PDB file of C-alpha atoms in Angstrom:
ATOM      1  CA  MET A   1     112.249  30.183 128.435  1.00 89.00           C
ATOM      2  CA  LYS A   2     111.911  27.444 125.829  1.00 91.00           C
ATOM      3  CA  TYR A   3     113.707  29.564 123.215  1.00 92.00           C
ATOM      4  CA  LEU A   4     116.521  30.424 125.613  1.00 95.00           C
ATOM      5  CA  ARG A   5     117.009  26.666 126.318  1.00 96.00           C
ATOM      6  CA  GLN A   6     117.075  25.863 122.582  1.00 96.00           C
ATOM      7  CA  PHE A   7     119.517  28.607 121.885  1.00 96.00           C
ATOM      8  CA  GLY A   8     121.699  27.373 124.792  1.00 96.00           C
ATOM      9  CA  ILE A   9     121.804  23.833 123.207  1.00 96.00           C
ATOM     10  CA  ILE A  10     122.791  25.289 119.844  1.00 96.00           C
ATOM     11  CA  LEU A  11     125.395  27.476 121.462  1.00 97.00           C
ATOM     12  CA  ALA A  12     126.781  24.612 123.572  1.00 97.00           C
ATOM     13  CA  VAL A  13     127.267  22.432 120.474  1.00 97.00           C
ATOM     14  CA  THR A  14     128.849  25.305 118.665  1.00 96.00           C
ATOM     15  CA  CYS A  15     131.267  25.937 121.550  1.00 97.00           C
ATOM     16  CA  ALA A  16     132.056  22.200 121.578  1.00 97.00           C
ATOM     17  CA  GLY A  17     132.964  22.476 117.853  1.00 95.00           C
ATOM     18  CA  GLU A  18     135.348  25.287 118.613  1.00 95.00           C
ATOM     19  CA  VAL A  19     136.992  23.244 121.420  1.00 96.00           C
ATOM     20  CA  MET A  20     137.266  20.229 119.066  1.00 95.00           C
ATOM     21  CA  LYS A  21     139.132  22.374 116.570  1.00 94.00           C
ATOM     22  CA  TYR A  22     142.076  22.718 119.038  1.00 92.00           C
ATOM     23  CA  PHE A  23     142.173  18.976 119.788  1.00 94.00           C
ATOM     24  CA  ILE A  24     141.826  17.710 116.199  1.00 92.00           C
ATOM     25  CA  PRO A  25     144.784  19.065 114.156  1.00 85.00           C
ATOM     26  CA  LEU A  26     142.954  19.503 110.826  1.00 91.00           C
ATOM     27  CA  PRO A  27     142.545  22.678 108.825  1.00 93.00           C
ATOM     28  CA  ILE A  28     138.749  22.663 109.505  1.00 93.00           C
ATOM     29  CA  PRO A  29     136.952  25.636 111.142  1.00 94.00           C
ATOM     30  CA  GLY A  30     135.370  25.009 114.492  1.00 93.00           C
ATOM     31  CA  SER A  31     131.968  25.945 113.056  1.00 93.00           C
ATOM     32  CA  ILE A  32     132.172  22.899 110.736  1.00 95.00           C
ATOM     33  CA  TYR A  33     133.090  20.634 113.671  1.00 96.00           C
ATOM     34  CA  GLY A  34     129.949  22.109 115.428  1.00 96.00           C
ATOM     35  CA  LEU A  35     127.724  21.405 112.447  1.00 95.00           C
ATOM     36  CA  ILE A  36     128.997  17.832 112.198  1.00 96.00           C
ATOM     37  CA  LEU A  37     128.626  17.350 115.971  1.00 96.00           C
ATOM     38  CA  MET A  38     125.026  18.706 115.825  1.00 97.00           C
ATOM     39  CA  PHE A  39     124.274  16.415 112.871  1.00 96.00           C
ATOM     40  CA  VAL A  40     125.523  13.328 114.770  1.00 97.00           C
ATOM     41  CA  LEU A  41     123.645  14.325 117.930  1.00 97.00           C
ATOM     42  CA  LEU A  42     120.469  14.718 115.985  1.00 96.00           C
ATOM     43  CA  LEU A  43     121.051  11.502 113.992  1.00 96.00           C
ATOM     44  CA  THR A  44     121.587   9.512 117.157  1.00 96.00           C
ATOM     45  CA  LYS A  45     118.681  11.254 118.815  1.00 94.00           C
ATOM     46  CA  VAL A  46     120.734  12.460 121.753  1.00 96.00           C
ATOM     47  CA  ILE A  47     119.246  15.826 120.810  1.00 95.00           C
ATOM     48  CA  LYS A  48     115.736  15.669 119.471  1.00 95.00           C
ATOM     49  CA  VAL A  49     114.782  17.967 116.649  1.00 94.00           C
ATOM     50  CA  ASP A  50     112.070  19.403 118.788  1.00 93.00           C
ATOM     51  CA  HIS A  51     114.690  20.638 121.251  1.00 94.00           C
ATOM     52  CA  VAL A  52     116.185  23.015 118.724  1.00 95.00           C
ATOM     53  CA  LYS A  53     113.539  23.410 115.959  1.00 95.00           C
ATOM     54  CA  GLU A  54     111.973  26.815 116.695  1.00 96.00           C
ATOM     55  CA  THR A  55     115.256  28.564 117.444  1.00 95.00           C
ATOM     56  CA  GLY A  56     116.890  26.978 114.438  1.00 94.00           C
ATOM     57  CA  GLU A  57     114.110  28.267 112.202  1.00 96.00           C
ATOM     58  CA  PHE A  58     114.565  31.692 113.631  1.00 95.00           C
ATOM     59  CA  LEU A  59     118.256  31.652 113.076  1.00 94.00           C
ATOM     60  CA  ILE A  60     117.685  30.568 109.431  1.00 94.00           C
ATOM     61  CA  GLU A  61     115.185  33.436 109.034  1.00 96.00           C
ATOM     62  CA  ILE A  62     117.677  36.080 110.138  1.00 96.00           C
ATOM     63  CA  MET A  63     120.581  34.578 108.253  1.00 94.00           C
ATOM     64  CA  PRO A  64     120.564  37.258 105.502  1.00 93.00           C
ATOM     65  CA  LEU A  65     121.486  39.864 108.131  1.00 94.00           C
ATOM     66  CA  MET A  66     124.650  37.894 109.000  1.00 92.00           C
ATOM     67  CA  PHE A  67     125.932  38.508 105.411  1.00 93.00           C
ATOM     68  CA  ILE A  68     125.846  42.299 105.773  1.00 95.00           C
ATOM     69  CA  PRO A  69     129.256  42.620 107.589  1.00 94.00           C
ATOM     70  CA  ALA A  70     130.895  40.412 104.926  1.00 90.00           C
ATOM     71  CA  GLY A  71     129.429  42.605 102.199  1.00 90.00           C
ATOM     72  CA  VAL A  72     130.586  45.726 103.843  1.00 94.00           C
ATOM     73  CA  GLY A  73     134.095  44.214 104.199  1.00 90.00           C
ATOM     74  CA  LEU A  74     134.200  43.502 100.518  1.00 86.00           C
ATOM     75  CA  ILE A  75     133.073  47.045  99.698  1.00 90.00           C
ATOM     76  CA  THR A  76     135.872  48.541 101.946  1.00 92.00           C
ATOM     77  CA  SER A  77     138.390  46.264 100.418  1.00 88.00           C
ATOM     78  CA  TRP A  78     137.407  46.938  96.789  1.00 87.00           C
ATOM     79  CA  SER A  79     140.632  48.659  95.766  1.00 88.00           C
ATOM     80  CA  GLN A  80     142.666  45.535  96.845  1.00 87.00           C
ATOM     81  CA  LEU A  81     140.179  43.132  95.185  1.00 84.00           C
ATOM     82  CA  GLN A  82     140.234  44.833  91.803  1.00 87.00           C
ATOM     83  CA  SER A  83     143.632  43.413  90.772  1.00 88.00           C
ATOM     84  CA  PHE A  84     142.396  39.781  90.909  1.00 88.00           C
ATOM     85  CA  LEU A  85     138.595  40.239  90.295  1.00 88.00           C
ATOM     86  CA  VAL A  86     138.396  38.121  87.087  1.00 91.00           C
ATOM     87  CA  PRO A  87     140.066  35.049  88.643  1.00 92.00           C
ATOM     88  CA  LEU A  88     137.966  35.411  91.701  1.00 88.00           C
ATOM     89  CA  LEU A  89     134.740  35.596  89.689  1.00 91.00           C
ATOM     90  CA  VAL A  90     135.763  32.633  87.502  1.00 95.00           C
ATOM     91  CA  ILE A  91     136.485  30.520  90.606  1.00 96.00           C
ATOM     92  CA  THR A  92     133.198  31.574  92.211  1.00 94.00           C
ATOM     93  CA  VAL A  93     131.091  30.799  89.154  1.00 97.00           C
ATOM     94  CA  VAL A  94     132.850  27.414  88.478  1.00 98.00           C
ATOM     95  CA  SER A  95     132.634  26.283  92.064  1.00 98.00           C
ATOM     96  CA  THR A  96     128.997  27.264  92.252  1.00 97.00           C
ATOM     97  CA  PHE A  97     128.202  25.110  89.188  1.00 98.00           C
ATOM     98  CA  VAL A  98     130.265  22.210  90.550  1.00 98.00           C
ATOM     99  CA  VAL A  99     128.425  22.397  93.872  1.00 98.00           C
ATOM    100  CA  MET A 100     125.038  22.453  92.100  1.00 98.00           C
ATOM    101  CA  ILE A 101     125.961  19.448  89.889  1.00 98.00           C
ATOM    102  CA  VAL A 102     127.350  17.427  92.735  1.00 98.00           C
ATOM    103  CA  THR A 103     124.320  18.230  94.944  1.00 97.00           C
ATOM    104  CA  GLY A 104     121.976  17.185  92.121  1.00 97.00           C
ATOM    105  CA  LYS A 105     123.829  13.873  91.504  1.00 97.00           C
ATOM    106  CA  VAL A 106     123.908  13.024  95.170  1.00 96.00           C
ATOM    107  CA  THR A 107     120.238  13.847  95.566  1.00 96.00           C
ATOM    108  CA  ASP A 108     119.397  11.646  92.489  1.00 94.00           C
ATOM    109  CA  PHE A 109     121.473   8.862  93.955  1.00 94.00           C
ATOM    110  CA  LEU A 110     119.775   9.023  97.333  1.00 93.00           C
ATOM    111  CA  ILE A 111     116.291   9.214  95.883  1.00 94.00           C
ATOM    112  CA  SER A 112     116.894   6.276  93.586  1.00 91.00           C
ATOM    113  CA  LYS A 113     118.398   4.242  96.466  1.00 87.00           C
ATOM    114  CA  LYS A 114     115.379   5.114  98.673  1.00 84.00           C
ATOM    115  CA  GLU A 115     112.882   4.106  95.898  1.00 84.00           C
ATOM    116  CA  GLY A 116     114.986   1.229  95.171  1.00 71.00           C
TER     117      GLY A 116
END
């Protein structure tokens, strides 16, 4: 029953994010609103980490399974993707390195600020 309650909390926050998408006219997916909402609720301790920890860990463990439909979609669309494969690969590689660099810099900044 505990896991069902934890999953219900996560699902409710996700649904609230989807609802927020319709009221806030920005080009941001509802799932991102849900993540931000969950972050704020955890930060303000409205929702305690213990209330969602086990189910959150389980969802992270099965996350690779969620990428299978996207991979199958890419395979079925291969003929359409071939025409712009090189630009797509360049964008993917460059954006990956940018994210890695920015993440490293932000982490260094936060660690130095904490040690401070």
